[in-house]
mmCIF file of C-alpha atoms in Angstrom:
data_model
loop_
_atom_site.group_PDB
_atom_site.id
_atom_site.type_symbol
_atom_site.label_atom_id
_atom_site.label_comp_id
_atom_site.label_asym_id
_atom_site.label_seq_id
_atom_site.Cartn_x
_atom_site.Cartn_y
_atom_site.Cartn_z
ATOM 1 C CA UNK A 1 60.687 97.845 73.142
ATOM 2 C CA UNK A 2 60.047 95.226 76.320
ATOM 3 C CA UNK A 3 57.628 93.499 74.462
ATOM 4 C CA UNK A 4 54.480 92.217 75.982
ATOM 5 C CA UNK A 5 54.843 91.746 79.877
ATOM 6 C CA UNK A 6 53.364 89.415 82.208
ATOM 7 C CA UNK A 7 53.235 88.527 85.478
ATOM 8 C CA UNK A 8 53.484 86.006 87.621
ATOM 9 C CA UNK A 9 55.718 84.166 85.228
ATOM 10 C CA UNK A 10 54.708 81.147 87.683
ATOM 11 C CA UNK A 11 52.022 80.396 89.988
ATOM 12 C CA UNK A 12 51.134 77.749 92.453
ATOM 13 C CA UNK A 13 47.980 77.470 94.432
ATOM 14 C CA UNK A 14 46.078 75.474 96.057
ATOM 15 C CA UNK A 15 42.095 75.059 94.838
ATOM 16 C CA UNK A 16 39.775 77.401 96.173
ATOM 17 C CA UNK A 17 41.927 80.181 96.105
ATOM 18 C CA UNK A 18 41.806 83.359 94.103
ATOM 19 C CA UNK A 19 44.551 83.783 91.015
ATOM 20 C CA UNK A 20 45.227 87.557 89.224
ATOM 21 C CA UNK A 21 47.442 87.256 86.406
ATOM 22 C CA UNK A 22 48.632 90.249 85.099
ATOM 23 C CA UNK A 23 49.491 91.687 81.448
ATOM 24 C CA UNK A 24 51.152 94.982 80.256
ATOM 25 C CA UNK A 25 51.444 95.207 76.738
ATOM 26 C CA UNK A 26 53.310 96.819 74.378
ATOM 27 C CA UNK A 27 52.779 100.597 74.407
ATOM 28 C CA UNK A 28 50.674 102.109 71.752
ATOM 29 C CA UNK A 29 48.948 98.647 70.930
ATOM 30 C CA UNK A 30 45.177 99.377 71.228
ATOM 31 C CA UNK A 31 44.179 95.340 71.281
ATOM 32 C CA UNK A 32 44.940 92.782 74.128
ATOM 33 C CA UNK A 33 43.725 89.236 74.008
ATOM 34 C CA UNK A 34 43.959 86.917 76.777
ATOM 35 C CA UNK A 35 44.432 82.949 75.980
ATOM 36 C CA UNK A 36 44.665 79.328 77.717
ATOM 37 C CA UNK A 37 46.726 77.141 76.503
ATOM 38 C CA UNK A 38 46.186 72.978 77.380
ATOM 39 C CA UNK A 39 47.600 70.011 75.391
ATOM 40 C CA UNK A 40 44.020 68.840 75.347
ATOM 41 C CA UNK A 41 42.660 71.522 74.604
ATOM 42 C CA UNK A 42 44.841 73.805 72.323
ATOM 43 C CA UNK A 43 45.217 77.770 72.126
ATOM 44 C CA UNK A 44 41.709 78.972 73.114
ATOM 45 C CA UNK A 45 40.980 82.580 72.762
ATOM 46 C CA UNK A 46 38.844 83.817 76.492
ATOM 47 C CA UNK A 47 38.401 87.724 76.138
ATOM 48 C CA UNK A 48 39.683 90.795 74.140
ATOM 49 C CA UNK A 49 39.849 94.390 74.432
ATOM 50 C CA UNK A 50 40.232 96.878 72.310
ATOM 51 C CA UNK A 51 40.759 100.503 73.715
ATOM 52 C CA UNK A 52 40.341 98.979 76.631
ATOM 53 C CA UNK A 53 36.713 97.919 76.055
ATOM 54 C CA UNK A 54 35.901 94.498 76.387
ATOM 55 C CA UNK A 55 34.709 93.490 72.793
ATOM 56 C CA UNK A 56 34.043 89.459 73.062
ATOM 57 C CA UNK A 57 33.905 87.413 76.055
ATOM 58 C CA UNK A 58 32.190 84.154 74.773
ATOM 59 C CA UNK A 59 35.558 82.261 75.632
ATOM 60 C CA UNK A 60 35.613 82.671 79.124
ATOM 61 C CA UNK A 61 34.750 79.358 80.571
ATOM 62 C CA UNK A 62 32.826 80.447 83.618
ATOM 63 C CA UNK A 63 31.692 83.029 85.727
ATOM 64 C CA UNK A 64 34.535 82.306 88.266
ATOM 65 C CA UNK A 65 36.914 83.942 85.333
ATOM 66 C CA UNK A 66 37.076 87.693 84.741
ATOM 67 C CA UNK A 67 38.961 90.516 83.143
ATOM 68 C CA UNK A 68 39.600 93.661 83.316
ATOM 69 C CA UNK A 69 41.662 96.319 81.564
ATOM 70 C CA UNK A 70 41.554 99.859 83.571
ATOM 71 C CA UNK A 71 43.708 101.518 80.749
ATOM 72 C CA UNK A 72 45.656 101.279 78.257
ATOM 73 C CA UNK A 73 48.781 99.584 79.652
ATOM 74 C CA UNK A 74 47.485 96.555 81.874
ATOM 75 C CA UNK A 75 44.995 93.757 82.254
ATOM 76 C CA UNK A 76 44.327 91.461 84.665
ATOM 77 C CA UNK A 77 42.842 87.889 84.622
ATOM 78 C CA UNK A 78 40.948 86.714 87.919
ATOM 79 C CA UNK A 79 40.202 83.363 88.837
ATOM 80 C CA UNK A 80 37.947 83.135 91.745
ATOM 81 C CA UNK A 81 37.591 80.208 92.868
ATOM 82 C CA UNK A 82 40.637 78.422 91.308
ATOM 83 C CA UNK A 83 40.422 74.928 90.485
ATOM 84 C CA UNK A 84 42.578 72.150 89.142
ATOM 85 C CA UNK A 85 41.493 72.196 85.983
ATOM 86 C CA UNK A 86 42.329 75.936 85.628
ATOM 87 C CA UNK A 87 45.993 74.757 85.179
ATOM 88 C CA UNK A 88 47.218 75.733 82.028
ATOM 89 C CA UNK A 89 49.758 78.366 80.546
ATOM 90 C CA UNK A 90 47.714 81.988 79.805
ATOM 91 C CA UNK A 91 49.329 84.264 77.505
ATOM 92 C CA UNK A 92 48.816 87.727 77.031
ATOM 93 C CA UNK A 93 49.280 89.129 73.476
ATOM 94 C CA UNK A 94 48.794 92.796 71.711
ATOM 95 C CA UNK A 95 48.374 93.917 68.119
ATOM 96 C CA UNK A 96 48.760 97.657 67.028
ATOM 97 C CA UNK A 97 45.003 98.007 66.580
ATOM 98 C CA UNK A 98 42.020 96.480 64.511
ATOM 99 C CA UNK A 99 43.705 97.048 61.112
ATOM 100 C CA UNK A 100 47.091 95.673 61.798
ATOM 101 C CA UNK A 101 46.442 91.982 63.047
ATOM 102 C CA UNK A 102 49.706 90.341 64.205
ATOM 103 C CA UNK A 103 49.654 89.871 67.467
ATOM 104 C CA UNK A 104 52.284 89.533 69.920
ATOM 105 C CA UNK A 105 52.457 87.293 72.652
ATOM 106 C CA UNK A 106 53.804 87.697 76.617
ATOM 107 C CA UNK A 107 56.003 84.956 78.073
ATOM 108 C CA UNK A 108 52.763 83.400 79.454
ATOM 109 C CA UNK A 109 51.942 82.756 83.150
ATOM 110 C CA UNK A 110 51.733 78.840 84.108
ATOM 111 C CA UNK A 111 49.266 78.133 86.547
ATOM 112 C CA UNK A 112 49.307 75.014 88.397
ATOM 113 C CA UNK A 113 45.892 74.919 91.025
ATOM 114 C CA UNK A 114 46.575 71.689 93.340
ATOM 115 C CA UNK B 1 32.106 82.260 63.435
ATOM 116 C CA UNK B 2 35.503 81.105 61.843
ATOM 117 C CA UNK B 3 36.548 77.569 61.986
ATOM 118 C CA UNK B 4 40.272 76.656 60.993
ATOM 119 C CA UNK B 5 41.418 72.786 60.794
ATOM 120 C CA UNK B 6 44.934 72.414 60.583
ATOM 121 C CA UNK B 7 47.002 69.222 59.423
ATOM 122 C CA UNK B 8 48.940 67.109 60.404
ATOM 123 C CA UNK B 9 48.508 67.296 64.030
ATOM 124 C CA UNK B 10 52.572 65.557 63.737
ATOM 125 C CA UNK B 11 55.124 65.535 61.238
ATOM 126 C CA UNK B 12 58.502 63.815 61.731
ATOM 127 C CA UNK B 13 60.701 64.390 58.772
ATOM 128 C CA UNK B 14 64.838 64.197 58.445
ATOM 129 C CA UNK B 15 66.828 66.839 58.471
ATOM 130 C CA UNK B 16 67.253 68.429 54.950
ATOM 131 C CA UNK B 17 63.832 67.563 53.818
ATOM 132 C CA UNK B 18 60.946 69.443 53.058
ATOM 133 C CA UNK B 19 58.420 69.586 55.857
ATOM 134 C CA UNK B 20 54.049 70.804 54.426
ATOM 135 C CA UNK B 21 51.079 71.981 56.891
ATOM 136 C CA UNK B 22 48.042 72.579 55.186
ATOM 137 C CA UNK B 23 45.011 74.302 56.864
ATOM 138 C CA UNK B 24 41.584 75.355 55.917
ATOM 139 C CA UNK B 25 38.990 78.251 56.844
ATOM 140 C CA UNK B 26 35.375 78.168 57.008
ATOM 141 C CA UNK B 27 34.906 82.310 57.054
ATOM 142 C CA UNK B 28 35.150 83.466 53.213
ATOM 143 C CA UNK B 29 35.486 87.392 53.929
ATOM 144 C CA UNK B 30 38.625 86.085 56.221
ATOM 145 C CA UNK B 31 42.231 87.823 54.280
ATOM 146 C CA UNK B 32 44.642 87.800 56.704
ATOM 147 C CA UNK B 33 46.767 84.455 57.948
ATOM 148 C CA UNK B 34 49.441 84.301 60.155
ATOM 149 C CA UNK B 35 51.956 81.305 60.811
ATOM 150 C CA UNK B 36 53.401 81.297 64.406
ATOM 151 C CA UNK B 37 55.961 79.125 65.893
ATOM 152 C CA UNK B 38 55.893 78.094 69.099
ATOM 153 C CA UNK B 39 59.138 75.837 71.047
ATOM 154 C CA UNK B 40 58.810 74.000 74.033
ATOM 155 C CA UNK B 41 58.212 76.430 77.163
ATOM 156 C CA UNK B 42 58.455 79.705 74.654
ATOM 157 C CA UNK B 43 55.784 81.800 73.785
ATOM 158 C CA UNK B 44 54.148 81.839 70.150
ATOM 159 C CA UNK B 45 55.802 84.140 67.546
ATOM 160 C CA UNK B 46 55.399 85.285 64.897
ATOM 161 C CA UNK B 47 57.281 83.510 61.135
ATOM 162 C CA UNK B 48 55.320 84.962 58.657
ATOM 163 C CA UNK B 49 51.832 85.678 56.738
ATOM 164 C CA UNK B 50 49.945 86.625 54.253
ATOM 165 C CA UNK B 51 47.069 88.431 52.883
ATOM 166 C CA UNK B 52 44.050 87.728 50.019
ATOM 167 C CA UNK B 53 45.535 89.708 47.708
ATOM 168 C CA UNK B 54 48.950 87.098 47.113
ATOM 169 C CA UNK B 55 48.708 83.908 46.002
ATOM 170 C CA UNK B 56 52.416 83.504 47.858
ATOM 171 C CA UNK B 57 55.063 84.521 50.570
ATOM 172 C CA UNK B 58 58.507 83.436 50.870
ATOM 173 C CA UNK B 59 60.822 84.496 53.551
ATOM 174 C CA UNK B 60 64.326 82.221 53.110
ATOM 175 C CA UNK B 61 63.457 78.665 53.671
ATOM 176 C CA UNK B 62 59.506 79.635 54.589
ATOM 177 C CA UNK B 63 56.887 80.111 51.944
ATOM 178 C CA UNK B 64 53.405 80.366 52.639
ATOM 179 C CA UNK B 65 50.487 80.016 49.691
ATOM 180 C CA UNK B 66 46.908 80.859 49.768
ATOM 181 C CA UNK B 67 44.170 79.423 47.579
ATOM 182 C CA UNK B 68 41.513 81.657 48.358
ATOM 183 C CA UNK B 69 38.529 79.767 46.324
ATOM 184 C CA UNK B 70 38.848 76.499 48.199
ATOM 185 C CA UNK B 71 39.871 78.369 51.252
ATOM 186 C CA UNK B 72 42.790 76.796 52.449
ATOM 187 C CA UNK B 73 46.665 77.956 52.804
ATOM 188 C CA UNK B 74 49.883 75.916 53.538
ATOM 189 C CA UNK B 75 53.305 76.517 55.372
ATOM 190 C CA UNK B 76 56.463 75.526 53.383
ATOM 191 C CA UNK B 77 59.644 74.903 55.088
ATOM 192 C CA UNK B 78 62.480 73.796 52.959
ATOM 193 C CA UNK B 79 65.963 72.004 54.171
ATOM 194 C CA UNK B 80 64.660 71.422 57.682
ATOM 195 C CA UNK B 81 67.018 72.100 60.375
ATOM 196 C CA UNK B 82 66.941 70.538 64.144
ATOM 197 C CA UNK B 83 65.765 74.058 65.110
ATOM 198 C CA UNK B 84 63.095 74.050 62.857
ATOM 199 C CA UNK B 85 61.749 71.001 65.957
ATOM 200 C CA UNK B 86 58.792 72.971 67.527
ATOM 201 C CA UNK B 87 54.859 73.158 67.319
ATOM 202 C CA UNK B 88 53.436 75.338 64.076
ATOM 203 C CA UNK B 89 49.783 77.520 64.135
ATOM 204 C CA UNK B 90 48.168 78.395 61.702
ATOM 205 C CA UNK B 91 45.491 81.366 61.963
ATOM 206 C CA UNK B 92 42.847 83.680 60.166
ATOM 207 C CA UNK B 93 41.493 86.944 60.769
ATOM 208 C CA UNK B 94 38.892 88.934 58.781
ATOM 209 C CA UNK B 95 40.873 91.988 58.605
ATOM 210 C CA UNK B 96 39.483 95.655 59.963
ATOM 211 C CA UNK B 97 36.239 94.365 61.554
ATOM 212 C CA UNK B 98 36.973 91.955 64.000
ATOM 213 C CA UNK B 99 39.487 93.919 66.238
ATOM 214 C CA UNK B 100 42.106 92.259 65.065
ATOM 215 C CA UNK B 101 40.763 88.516 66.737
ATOM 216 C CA UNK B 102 42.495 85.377 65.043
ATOM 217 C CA UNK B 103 41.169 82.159 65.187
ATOM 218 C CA UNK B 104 44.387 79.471 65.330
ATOM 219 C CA UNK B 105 44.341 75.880 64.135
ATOM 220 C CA UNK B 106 45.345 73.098 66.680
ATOM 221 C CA UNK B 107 48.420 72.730 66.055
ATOM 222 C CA UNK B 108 51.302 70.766 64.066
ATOM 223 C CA UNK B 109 54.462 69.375 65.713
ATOM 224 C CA UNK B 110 57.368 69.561 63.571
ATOM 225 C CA UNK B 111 60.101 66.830 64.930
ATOM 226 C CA UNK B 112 63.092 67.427 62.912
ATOM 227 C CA UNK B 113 66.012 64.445 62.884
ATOM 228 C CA UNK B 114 69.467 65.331 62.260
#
């Protein structure tokens, strides 16, 4: 099993530009959450899906973020337009489906918007 | 929604020792709570959890306990090793209608000294 996937495992940018970040999870898991994670701020949960459906997006910070998830096996974050204090480490996790909580997380993308 | 305070935010302790995080829920109808680990530059994984219907968990040197009338649980980790060093959240989940969303505390970083 790979395990949740993500990509870019690193991105730079400059503010004003557009970011995708990109998640695969594991096969057969029917949730995917997408986090932020900032010393000041913590683990914060910004959207999940299950089956692919968006079910709560109350943690997205703005309209500039948005995600998708066009089936079952990847998800994209957008951030359009980026800025600096977007930086942060997003993680991508999965769980098996509604019943079966633990999740498990991707390697996480850091984003640093200059 | 749920609401989980975790505690210590740090915790220094010598190697060999016994190191405690305690956290509380808000969310009464929440059962299921997971511990992750998380070291510096890794993603957050999974150590172990438990559900309303214990009282306790031990895996080796982790235990986890759950008092479910004042609605708070606590990590146990006995004869701390160096590689025990890394930052500790706790979460909840109300299990089967919430998709399988957990709501983590803040945080705890566990600095073990050899």
């Amino acid at each position: 099993d790979a395990g949740v996937i993500q990509s870019p495992r690193h991105e730079v940018t400059e503010m004003g530009q557009e970011v995708t970040l990109r998640c695969k999870p594991i096969s057969g898991h029917n949730s995917l959450f997408w986090y932020r994670q900032t010393m000041m701020r913590g683990l914060e949960l910004l959207i999940y899906f299950n089956n692919n459906v968006p079910i709560d997006d109350s943690g997205m910070p703005e309209d500039r973020f948005s995600a998708k998830m066009p089936n079952a096996s990847f998800s994209t974050l957008k951030i359009q337009p980026s800025e600096p204090r977007d930086s942060a480490v997003y993680f991508c996790a999965s769980s098996l489906s509604a019943a079966q909580e633990t999740q498990y997380f991707g390697p996480g993308t850091r984003l640093l918007v200059l | 929604g749920e609401n989980v305070e975790q505690h210590p935010s740090t915790l220094s302790v010598q190697e060999g020792d016994s190191a405690v995080i305690k956290c509380t829920y808000s969310d009464s109808a929440s059962n299921y709570f997971p511990w992750y680990k998380q070291e510096l530059g890794k993603r957050p994984q999974l150590i172990i959890d438990i559900r309303s219907n214990v009282g306790e968990k031990k895996d080796q040197r982790i235990a986890v306990t759950l008092n479910k009338t004042a609605k708070h649980f606590s990590l146990h980790i006995t004869e701390t090793q160096p590689e025990d060093s890394a930052v500790y959240f706790c979460a909840a989940s109300e299990s089967g209608t919430s998709y399988g969303k957990l709501t983590f505390g803040q945080g705890t970083i566990l600095t073990v000294h050899p």
